[in-house]
PDB file of C-alpha atoms in Angstrom:
ATOM      1  CA  MET A   1       0.000   0.000   0.000  1.00  0.00           C
ATOM      2  CA  ILE A   2       1.219   3.497  -0.853  1.00  0.00           C
ATOM      3  CA  HIS A   3       0.718   6.257   1.686  1.00  0.00           C
ATOM      4  CA  HIS A   4       0.378   9.845   0.468  1.00  0.00           C
ATOM      5  CA  ARG A   5       1.832  12.297   2.986  1.00  0.00           C
ATOM      6  CA  PHE A   6       3.147  15.812   3.507  1.00  0.00           C
ATOM      7  CA  ALA A   7       6.257  16.925   5.388  1.00  0.00           C
ATOM      8  CA  THR A   8       6.862  20.552   6.316  1.00  0.00           C
ATOM      9  CA  VAL A   9      10.231  22.047   5.375  1.00  0.00           C
ATOM     10  CA  GLU A  10      10.810  25.675   6.363  1.00  0.00           C
ATOM     11  CA  GLY A  11       7.103  26.409   6.216  1.00  0.00           C
ATOM     12  CA  ASN A  12       6.489  24.696   2.888  1.00  0.00           C
ATOM     13  CA  LYS A  13       4.685  21.386   2.472  1.00  0.00           C
ATOM     14  CA  ILE A  14       6.496  18.679   0.523  1.00  0.00           C
ATOM     15  CA  PHE A  15       4.210  15.976  -0.811  1.00  0.00           C
ATOM     16  CA  TYR A  16       5.594  12.450  -0.903  1.00  0.00           C
ATOM     17  CA  ARG A  17       4.587   8.854  -1.516  1.00  0.00           C
ATOM     18  CA  GLU A  18       5.803   6.243   0.933  1.00  0.00           C
ATOM     19  CA  ALA A  19       5.589   2.470   0.995  1.00  0.00           C
ATOM     20  CA  GLY A  20       7.337  -0.555   2.458  1.00  0.00           C
ATOM     21  CA  PRO A  21       8.641  -1.325   5.946  1.00  0.00           C
ATOM     22  CA  LYS A  22      10.575   1.487   7.608  1.00  0.00           C
ATOM     23  CA  THR A  23      13.051  -1.063   8.943  1.00  0.00           C
ATOM     24  CA  ALA A  24      14.098  -1.999   5.382  1.00  0.00           C
ATOM     25  CA  PRO A  25      16.790  -0.207   3.336  1.00  0.00           C
ATOM     26  CA  THR A  26      15.455   3.097   2.022  1.00  0.00           C
ATOM     27  CA  ILE A  27      15.261   4.116  -1.637  1.00  0.00           C
ATOM     28  CA  LEU A  28      14.735   7.801  -2.429  1.00  0.00           C
ATOM     29  CA  LEU A  29      13.079   8.246  -5.839  1.00  0.00           C
ATOM     30  CA  LEU A  30      13.676  11.656  -7.446  1.00  0.00           C
ATOM     31  CA  HIS A  31      11.550  12.545 -10.462  1.00  0.00           C
ATOM     32  CA  GLY A  32      12.261  14.620 -13.545  1.00  0.00           C
ATOM     33  CA  PHE A  33      10.712  17.330 -15.721  1.00  0.00           C
ATOM     34  CA  PRO A  34       7.810  17.915 -16.264  1.00  0.00           C
ATOM     35  CA  THR A  35       6.407  15.243 -14.005  1.00  0.00           C
ATOM     36  CA  SER A  36       6.320  14.388 -10.288  1.00  0.00           C
ATOM     37  CA  SER A  37       6.393  11.395  -7.957  1.00  0.00           C
ATOM     38  CA  HIS A  38       3.341  10.226  -9.901  1.00  0.00           C
ATOM     39  CA  MET A  39       5.788   8.833 -12.473  1.00  0.00           C
ATOM     40  CA  PHE A  40       6.806   6.178  -9.922  1.00  0.00           C
ATOM     41  CA  ARG A  41       3.265   5.012  -9.102  1.00  0.00           C
ATOM     42  CA  ASN A  42       3.864   1.571 -10.653  1.00  0.00           C
ATOM     43  CA  LEU A  43       7.487   1.210  -9.551  1.00  0.00           C
ATOM     44  CA  ILE A  44       6.789   1.869  -5.873  1.00  0.00           C
ATOM     45  CA  PRO A  45       4.631  -1.247  -5.290  1.00  0.00           C
ATOM     46  CA  ALA A  46       7.210  -3.385  -7.105  1.00  0.00           C
ATOM     47  CA  LEU A  47       9.922  -2.241  -4.666  1.00  0.00           C
ATOM     48  CA  ALA A  48       7.887  -1.954  -1.467  1.00  0.00           C
ATOM     49  CA  GLY A  49       8.016  -5.661  -0.661  1.00  0.00           C
ATOM     50  CA  ARG A  50      11.729  -5.415   0.147  1.00  0.00           C
ATOM     51  CA  TYR A  51      12.506  -1.730   0.574  1.00  0.00           C
ATOM     52  CA  HIS A  52      11.314   1.410   2.296  1.00  0.00           C
ATOM     53  CA  VAL A  53      10.415   3.626  -0.671  1.00  0.00           C
ATOM     54  CA  ILE A  54      10.109   7.417  -0.526  1.00  0.00           C
ATOM     55  CA  ALA A  55       9.185   9.549  -3.552  1.00  0.00           C
ATOM     56  CA  PRO A  56       8.828  13.311  -2.949  1.00  0.00           C
ATOM     57  CA  ASP A  57       7.594  15.991  -5.324  1.00  0.00           C
ATOM     58  CA  LEU A  58      10.195  18.711  -5.859  1.00  0.00           C
ATOM     59  CA  PRO A  59       9.111  22.267  -4.939  1.00  0.00           C
ATOM     60  CA  GLY A  60       7.171  23.687  -7.872  1.00  0.00           C
ATOM     61  CA  PHE A  61       6.193  20.211  -9.090  1.00  0.00           C
ATOM     62  CA  GLY A  62       3.364  17.819  -8.360  1.00  0.00           C
ATOM     63  CA  PHE A  63       1.483  18.458  -5.128  1.00  0.00           C
ATOM     64  CA  SER A  64       4.312  20.071  -3.176  1.00  0.00           C
ATOM     65  CA  ASP A  65       3.959  23.738  -2.309  1.00  0.00           C
ATOM     66  CA  THR A  66       5.017  26.271  -4.906  1.00  0.00           C
ATOM     67  CA  PRO A  67       6.492  29.179  -2.946  1.00  0.00           C
ATOM     68  CA  ASP A  68       6.528  32.584  -4.586  1.00  0.00           C
ATOM     69  CA  ARG A  69       9.615  33.298  -6.697  1.00  0.00           C
ATOM     70  CA  LYS A  70      10.157  36.462  -4.645  1.00  0.00           C
ATOM     71  CA  LEU A  71      10.572  34.316  -1.528  1.00  0.00           C
ATOM     72  CA  PHE A  72      12.256  31.208  -2.925  1.00  0.00           C
ATOM     73  CA  ARG A  73      14.940  31.029  -5.606  1.00  0.00           C
ATOM     74  CA  TYR A  74      14.175  28.190  -8.006  1.00  0.00           C
ATOM     75  CA  THR A  75      17.656  26.819  -8.515  1.00  0.00           C
ATOM     76  CA  PHE A  76      18.911  23.248  -8.373  1.00  0.00           C
ATOM     77  CA  GLU A  77      20.883  24.136  -5.281  1.00  0.00           C
ATOM     78  CA  GLY A  78      17.622  25.320  -3.735  1.00  0.00           C
ATOM     79  CA  LEU A  79      15.790  22.132  -4.736  1.00  0.00           C
ATOM     80  CA  ALA A  80      18.582  19.944  -3.350  1.00  0.00           C
ATOM     81  CA  ASN A  81      18.639  21.867  -0.061  1.00  0.00           C
ATOM     82  CA  VAL A  82      14.889  21.380   0.363  1.00  0.00           C
ATOM     83  CA  ILE A  83      15.048  17.657  -0.416  1.00  0.00           C
ATOM     84  CA  GLY A  84      18.008  17.265   1.931  1.00  0.00           C
ATOM     85  CA  ARG A  85      16.056  18.873   4.759  1.00  0.00           C
ATOM     86  CA  PHE A  86      13.027  16.791   3.758  1.00  0.00           C
ATOM     87  CA  THR A  87      14.965  13.565   4.293  1.00  0.00           C
ATOM     88  CA  GLU A  88      16.013  14.832   7.705  1.00  0.00           C
ATOM     89  CA  ALA A  89      12.433  15.796   8.580  1.00  0.00           C
ATOM     90  CA  ILE A  90      11.134  12.283   7.889  1.00  0.00           C
ATOM     91  CA  GLY A  91      14.089  10.566   9.565  1.00  0.00           C
ATOM     92  CA  ALA A  92      15.736   9.051   6.459  1.00  0.00           C
ATOM     93  CA  GLU A  93      19.353   8.786   7.632  1.00  0.00           C
ATOM     94  CA  HIS A  94      20.651   6.546   4.811  1.00  0.00           C
ATOM     95  CA  TYR A  95      19.209   5.897   1.377  1.00  0.00           C
ATOM     96  CA  ALA A  96      19.912   4.687  -2.096  1.00  0.00           C
ATOM     97  CA  LEU A  97      19.223   7.298  -4.757  1.00  0.00           C
ATOM     98  CA  TYR A  98      17.085   6.531  -7.805  1.00  0.00           C
ATOM     99  CA  ILE A  99      17.645   9.597  -9.962  1.00  0.00           C
ATOM    100  CA  PHE A 100      15.973  10.539 -13.226  1.00  0.00           C
ATOM    101  CA  ASP A 101      16.357  13.660 -15.370  1.00  0.00           C
ATOM    102  CA  TYR A 102      16.047  16.689 -13.006  1.00  0.00           C
ATOM    103  CA  GLY A 103      16.296  14.265 -10.113  1.00  0.00           C
ATOM    104  CA  ALA A 104      19.890  13.519 -11.155  1.00  0.00           C
ATOM    105  CA  PRO A 105      21.480  16.899 -10.315  1.00  0.00           C
ATOM    106  CA  VAL A 106      19.291  17.143  -7.216  1.00  0.00           C
ATOM    107  CA  GLY A 107      20.388  13.695  -6.021  1.00  0.00           C
ATOM    108  CA  LEU A 108      24.032  14.142  -6.935  1.00  0.00           C
ATOM    109  CA  ARG A 109      24.129  17.422  -5.035  1.00  0.00           C
ATOM    110  CA  LEU A 110      22.796  15.502  -2.019  1.00  0.00           C
ATOM    111  CA  ALA A 111      25.573  12.958  -2.501  1.00  0.00           C
ATOM    112  CA  LEU A 112      28.224  15.698  -2.621  1.00  0.00           C
ATOM    113  CA  ALA A 113      26.878  17.311   0.533  1.00  0.00           C
ATOM    114  CA  HIS A 114      26.370  14.081   2.502  1.00  0.00           C
ATOM    115  CA  PRO A 115      28.175  11.139   0.882  1.00  0.00           C
ATOM    116  CA  GLU A 116      27.877   9.159   4.125  1.00  0.00           C
ATOM    117  CA  ARG A 117      24.101   9.006   3.662  1.00  0.00           C
ATOM    118  CA  VAL A 118      24.117   7.477   0.169  1.00  0.00           C
ATOM    119  CA  THR A 119      24.244   3.664  -0.018  1.00  0.00           C
ATOM    120  CA  ALA A 120      23.945   3.321  -3.809  1.00  0.00           C
ATOM    121  CA  ILE A 121      22.927   5.229  -6.949  1.00  0.00           C
ATOM    122  CA  ILE A 122      20.584   4.090  -9.707  1.00  0.00           C
ATOM    123  CA  SER A 123      20.584   6.611 -12.559  1.00  0.00           C
ATOM    124  CA  GLN A 124      17.985   6.544 -15.339  1.00  0.00           C
ATOM    125  CA  ASN A 125      18.820   9.113 -18.022  1.00  0.00           C
ATOM    126  CA  GLY A 126      20.673  11.158 -15.419  1.00  0.00           C
ATOM    127  CA  ASN A 127      23.449  13.386 -16.713  1.00  0.00           C
ATOM    128  CA  ALA A 128      26.855  13.866 -15.149  1.00  0.00           C
ATOM    129  CA  TYR A 129      28.769  14.344 -18.413  1.00  0.00           C
ATOM    130  CA  GLU A 130      28.583  16.866 -21.250  1.00  0.00           C
ATOM    131  CA  GLU A 131      28.234  14.104 -23.843  1.00  0.00           C
ATOM    132  CA  GLY A 132      24.752  13.550 -22.452  1.00  0.00           C
ATOM    133  CA  LEU A 133      23.543  16.961 -23.648  1.00  0.00           C
ATOM    134  CA  SER A 134      21.855  16.242 -26.971  1.00  0.00           C
ATOM    135  CA  ASP A 135      20.973  18.717 -29.715  1.00  0.00           C
ATOM    136  CA  GLY A 136      17.611  19.163 -28.022  1.00  0.00           C
ATOM    137  CA  TRP A 137      19.432  21.232 -25.401  1.00  0.00           C
ATOM    138  CA  ASN A 138      20.604  23.810 -27.956  1.00  0.00           C
ATOM    139  CA  PRO A 139      17.829  26.380 -27.266  1.00  0.00           C
ATOM    140  CA  ILE A 140      18.419  26.062 -23.516  1.00  0.00           C
ATOM    141  CA  GLN A 141      22.189  26.371 -23.917  1.00  0.00           C
ATOM    142  CA  LYS A 142      21.615  29.493 -26.026  1.00  0.00           C
ATOM    143  CA  TYR A 143      19.643  30.912 -23.102  1.00  0.00           C
ATOM    144  CA  TRP A 144      22.546  30.127 -20.761  1.00  0.00           C
ATOM    145  CA  GLN A 145      24.918  32.046 -23.012  1.00  0.00           C
ATOM    146  CA  GLU A 146      22.516  34.937 -23.669  1.00  0.00           C
ATOM    147  CA  PRO A 147      19.824  35.162 -20.977  1.00  0.00           C
ATOM    148  CA  THR A 148      17.717  37.671 -22.899  1.00  0.00           C
ATOM    149  CA  PRO A 149      13.912  37.990 -22.709  1.00  0.00           C
ATOM    150  CA  GLN A 150      13.763  36.743 -26.299  1.00  0.00           C
ATOM    151  CA  ASN A 151      15.718  33.564 -25.569  1.00  0.00           C
ATOM    152  CA  ARG A 152      13.665  33.005 -22.413  1.00  0.00           C
ATOM    153  CA  ALA A 153      10.406  33.371 -24.350  1.00  0.00           C
ATOM    154  CA  ALA A 154      11.612  30.874 -26.950  1.00  0.00           C
ATOM    155  CA  LEU A 155      11.724  28.169 -24.271  1.00  0.00           C
ATOM    156  CA  ARG A 156       8.030  28.436 -23.503  1.00  0.00           C
ATOM    157  CA  ALA A 157       7.484  25.883 -26.265  1.00  0.00           C
ATOM    158  CA  PHE A 158       8.904  23.269 -23.841  1.00  0.00           C
ATOM    159  CA  LEU A 159       5.977  23.947 -21.483  1.00  0.00           C
ATOM    160  CA  THR A 160       3.076  23.330 -23.859  1.00  0.00           C
ATOM    161  CA  PRO A 161       0.720  20.328 -23.708  1.00  0.00           C
ATOM    162  CA  GLU A 162       1.944  19.354 -27.168  1.00  0.00           C
ATOM    163  CA  THR A 163       5.541  19.058 -25.956  1.00  0.00           C
ATOM    164  CA  THR A 164       4.486  17.086 -22.880  1.00  0.00           C
ATOM    165  CA  ARG A 165       2.496  14.738 -25.112  1.00  0.00           C
ATOM    166  CA  TRP A 166       5.571  14.324 -27.344  1.00  0.00           C
ATOM    167  CA  GLN A 167       7.681  13.380 -24.327  1.00  0.00           C
ATOM    168  CA  TYR A 168       5.293  10.551 -23.533  1.00  0.00           C
ATOM    169  CA  LEU A 169       4.700   9.280 -27.057  1.00  0.00           C
ATOM    170  CA  HIS A 170       7.881   9.933 -29.052  1.00  0.00           C
ATOM    171  CA  GLY A 171       9.245   6.613 -30.281  1.00  0.00           C
ATOM    172  CA  VAL A 172       6.307   4.601 -28.939  1.00  0.00           C
ATOM    173  CA  GLN A 173       5.180   2.045 -31.502  1.00  0.00           C
ATOM    174  CA  ASP A 174       1.719   1.475 -30.029  1.00  0.00           C
ATOM    175  CA  GLU A 175       0.337   4.689 -28.525  1.00  0.00           C
ATOM    176  CA  THR A 176      -2.756   2.870 -27.249  1.00  0.00           C
ATOM    177  CA  LEU A 177      -0.555   1.369 -24.522  1.00  0.00           C
ATOM    178  CA  ILE A 178       0.141   4.814 -23.020  1.00  0.00           C
ATOM    179  CA  ALA A 179      -2.611   5.971 -20.671  1.00  0.00           C
ATOM    180  CA  PRO A 180      -3.363   9.693 -21.117  1.00  0.00           C
ATOM    181  CA  GLU A 181      -3.913  10.668 -17.476  1.00  0.00           C
ATOM    182  CA  ALA A 182      -0.213  11.006 -16.575  1.00  0.00           C
ATOM    183  CA  ARG A 183       0.588  13.512 -19.308  1.00  0.00           C
ATOM    184  CA  GLU A 184      -2.691  15.353 -18.695  1.00  0.00           C
ATOM    185  CA  LEU A 185      -1.771  15.704 -15.003  1.00  0.00           C
ATOM    186  CA  ASP A 186       1.678  17.021 -15.932  1.00  0.00           C
ATOM    187  CA  SER A 187       0.154  19.535 -18.353  1.00  0.00           C
ATOM    188  CA  ALA A 188      -2.400  20.723 -15.799  1.00  0.00           C
ATOM    189  CA  LEU A 189       0.250  21.288 -13.141  1.00  0.00           C
ATOM    190  CA  LEU A 190       2.549  23.080 -15.590  1.00  0.00           C
ATOM    191  CA  ALA A 191      -0.345  25.390 -16.468  1.00  0.00           C
ATOM    192  CA  ARG A 192      -0.786  26.679 -12.912  1.00  0.00           C
ATOM    193  CA  PRO A 193      -0.414  30.471 -12.687  1.00  0.00           C
ATOM    194  CA  GLY A 194       3.241  31.422 -12.347  1.00  0.00           C
ATOM    195  CA  ASN A 195       4.594  27.914 -12.899  1.00  0.00           C
ATOM    196  CA  ASP A 196       5.918  28.775 -16.345  1.00  0.00           C
ATOM    197  CA  ASP A 197       8.396  31.272 -14.882  1.00  0.00           C
ATOM    198  CA  ILE A 198       9.479  28.728 -12.270  1.00  0.00           C
ATOM    199  CA  GLN A 199      10.326  26.259 -15.024  1.00  0.00           C
ATOM    200  CA  LEU A 200      12.113  28.924 -17.070  1.00  0.00           C
ATOM    201  CA  ASP A 201      14.202  29.841 -14.000  1.00  0.00           C
ATOM    202  CA  LEU A 202      15.216  26.177 -13.696  1.00  0.00           C
ATOM    203  CA  PHE A 203      16.079  25.985 -17.405  1.00  0.00           C
ATOM    204  CA  LEU A 204      18.470  28.890 -16.876  1.00  0.00           C
ATOM    205  CA  ASP A 205      19.977  27.453 -13.708  1.00  0.00           C
ATOM    206  CA  TYR A 206      20.596  24.031 -15.247  1.00  0.00           C
ATOM    207  CA  ALA A 207      23.930  25.483 -16.389  1.00  0.00           C
ATOM    208  CA  SER A 208      25.034  25.317 -12.749  1.00  0.00           C
ATOM    209  CA  ASN A 209      24.665  21.526 -12.904  1.00  0.00           C
ATOM    210  CA  VAL A 210      26.937  21.307 -15.933  1.00  0.00           C
ATOM    211  CA  ALA A 211      29.508  23.357 -14.045  1.00  0.00           C
ATOM    212  CA  LEU A 212      29.368  20.718 -11.290  1.00  0.00           C
ATOM    213  CA  TYR A 213      29.975  17.749 -13.604  1.00  0.00           C
ATOM    214  CA  PRO A 214      33.695  17.569 -12.708  1.00  0.00           C
ATOM    215  CA  LYS A 215      32.786  17.461  -9.007  1.00  0.00           C
ATOM    216  CA  PHE A 216      30.160  14.774  -9.634  1.00  0.00           C
ATOM    217  CA  GLN A 217      32.758  12.716 -11.519  1.00  0.00           C
ATOM    218  CA  GLU A 218      35.306  13.193  -8.744  1.00  0.00           C
ATOM    219  CA  TYR A 219      32.662  11.989  -6.289  1.00  0.00           C
ATOM    220  CA  PHE A 220      32.268   8.799  -8.343  1.00  0.00           C
ATOM    221  CA  ARG A 221      36.032   8.252  -8.360  1.00  0.00           C
ATOM    222  CA  SER A 222      36.703   9.049  -4.723  1.00  0.00           C
ATOM    223  CA  LYS A 223      33.611   7.667  -2.985  1.00  0.00           C
ATOM    224  CA  ARG A 224      33.012   4.837  -5.453  1.00  0.00           C
ATOM    225  CA  PRO A 225      29.340   4.183  -4.650  1.00  0.00           C
ATOM    226  CA  PRO A 226      27.611   1.094  -6.075  1.00  0.00           C
ATOM    227  CA  LEU A 227      26.261   2.521  -9.334  1.00  0.00           C
ATOM    228  CA  LEU A 228      23.766   1.392 -11.957  1.00  0.00           C
ATOM    229  CA  ALA A 229      23.285   3.704 -14.953  1.00  0.00           C
ATOM    230  CA  VAL A 230      20.550   3.309 -17.566  1.00  0.00           C
ATOM    231  CA  TRP A 231      19.710   5.656 -20.421  1.00  0.00           C
ATOM    232  CA  ALA A 232      18.005   5.899 -23.788  1.00  0.00           C
ATOM    233  CA  ARG A 233      16.059   2.810 -24.843  1.00  0.00           C
ATOM    234  CA  THR A 234      18.879   0.436 -25.662  1.00  0.00           C
ATOM    235  CA  ILE A 235      21.939   1.029 -23.483  1.00  0.00           C
ATOM    236  CA  HIS A 236      22.833   0.365 -19.923  1.00  0.00           C
ATOM    237  CA  PHE A 237      25.943  -0.324 -17.924  1.00  0.00           C
ATOM    238  CA  SER A 238      26.523  -1.157 -14.320  1.00  0.00           C
ATOM    239  CA  TYR A 239      29.771  -0.767 -12.451  1.00  0.00           C
ATOM    240  CA  GLN A 240      30.601  -2.180  -9.053  1.00  0.00           C
ATOM    241  CA  MET A 241      32.562   0.787  -7.759  1.00  0.00           C
ATOM    242  CA  ALA A 242      33.049  -0.443  -4.197  1.00  0.00           C
ATOM    243  CA  PRO A 243      32.569  -3.516  -2.016  1.00  0.00           C
ATOM    244  CA  ARG A 244      28.859  -4.022  -1.597  1.00  0.00           C
ATOM    245  CA  PRO A 245      27.633  -2.557   1.716  1.00  0.00           C
ATOM    246  CA  SER A 246      25.339  -4.794   3.735  1.00  0.00           C
ATOM    247  CA  ASN A 247      22.400  -2.500   3.014  1.00  0.00           C
ATOM    248  CA  ALA A 248      23.144  -1.766  -0.655  1.00  0.00           C
ATOM    249  CA  ILE A 249      20.280  -2.526  -2.992  1.00  0.00           C
ATOM    250  CA  ILE A 250      22.167  -3.711  -6.067  1.00  0.00           C
ATOM    251  CA  ARG A 251      24.818  -6.261  -6.875  1.00  0.00           C
ATOM    252  CA  THR A 252      26.291  -5.369 -10.230  1.00  0.00           C
ATOM    253  CA  PRO A 253      28.706  -7.011 -12.653  1.00  0.00           C
ATOM    254  CA  LYS A 254      31.674  -4.937 -13.695  1.00  0.00           C
ATOM    255  CA  TYR A 255      30.257  -4.045 -17.088  1.00  0.00           C
ATOM    256  CA  THR A 256      27.401  -5.105 -19.302  1.00  0.00           C
ATOM    257  CA  SER A 257      25.790  -3.575 -22.347  1.00  0.00           C
ATOM    258  CA  MET A 258      22.664  -4.105 -24.384  1.00  0.00           C
ATOM    259  CA  THR A 259      22.355  -3.891 -28.159  1.00  0.00           C
ATOM    260  CA  PRO A 260      21.563  -2.388 -30.554  1.00  0.00           C
ATOM    261  CA  ALA A 261      23.514   0.755 -29.751  1.00  0.00           C
ATOM    262  CA  THR A 262      24.449   3.721 -31.865  1.00  0.00           C
ATOM    263  CA  SER A 263      28.093   4.496 -32.547  1.00  0.00           C
ATOM    264  CA  ARG A 264      27.736   7.675 -30.490  1.00  0.00           C
ATOM    265  CA  SER A 265      26.321   5.703 -27.559  1.00  0.00           C
ATOM    266  CA  LYS A 266      29.191   3.216 -27.750  1.00  0.00           C
ATOM    267  CA  ARG A 267      31.751   6.026 -27.769  1.00  0.00           C
ATOM    268  CA  THR A 268      30.020   7.628 -24.790  1.00  0.00           C
ATOM    269  CA  LEU A 269      30.102   4.324 -22.918  1.00  0.00           C
ATOM    270  CA  ARG A 270      33.836   3.987 -23.487  1.00  0.00           C
ATOM    271  CA  LYS A 271      34.444   7.545 -22.299  1.00  0.00           C
ATOM    272  CA  LEU A 272      32.348   7.006 -19.193  1.00  0.00           C
ATOM    273  CA  ARG A 273      34.096   3.777 -18.325  1.00  0.00           C
ATOM    274  CA  ARG A 274      37.488   5.454 -18.555  1.00  0.00           C
ATOM    275  CA  ARG A 275      36.365   8.559 -16.672  1.00  0.00           C
ATOM    276  CA  PHE A 276      34.597   6.889 -13.776  1.00  0.00           C
ATOM    277  CA  ALA A 277      37.044   4.001 -13.433  1.00  0.00           C
ATOM    278  CA  THR A 278      40.144   6.171 -13.168  1.00  0.00           C
ATOM    279  CA  SER A 279      41.085   6.789  -9.572  1.00  0.00           C
TER     280      SER A 279
END
């Protein structure tokens, strides 16, 4: 059974889903853009038999409070600070991170700040390397370089229902298998008054995550957490970066890959292996 709760962090309510025995190892699920913890609604029951699962909504997303931009700076540092204090508020002292999309820089910032709390990392399409920035990031990168009102306005196309629908259906062979309520919920929450500027602020601040990539990579080398990385639709690798702690949630072979893979993906894999394996 999944419980739907709120925790108060500095006067703001953080919505979260919780399941599984509290005496079991904890997994912290961190969602991406433009969704919320709702994206994990089917994963949580699958994990809850063995793990204590916590999935919060980031501030400005889902059913968490959306503080005014005049009172709260919507940066990834700000999001990570809130989620860090959230884990403290609910008594989560140690946890494995399941990070996806926006959840990746939030989770990796938590790992930098408190590496002793992180038992393992599972990354699904979570960037810590510039090779992961596809051509789709070009308009956002242009905004980083020239944060003009014109470049900001151009990014509003990322916030439309059409773009959200594309994120759910692009590459799907049988669209009838994709239920519409998830994307409709995302679109409705994005359309709340003032939320567009929150998302545009985060687009601009994502450059701060790229600036931290070297520190994230150094964290991988120095702390060597058990790591499982998955991205795209065809590639994954897992790397046992340290002896498995007694409460770690994964046991990984040194390296595996799935085919087919593009030449670019294969090159990226080789680069990542060299980068993260070099001490």
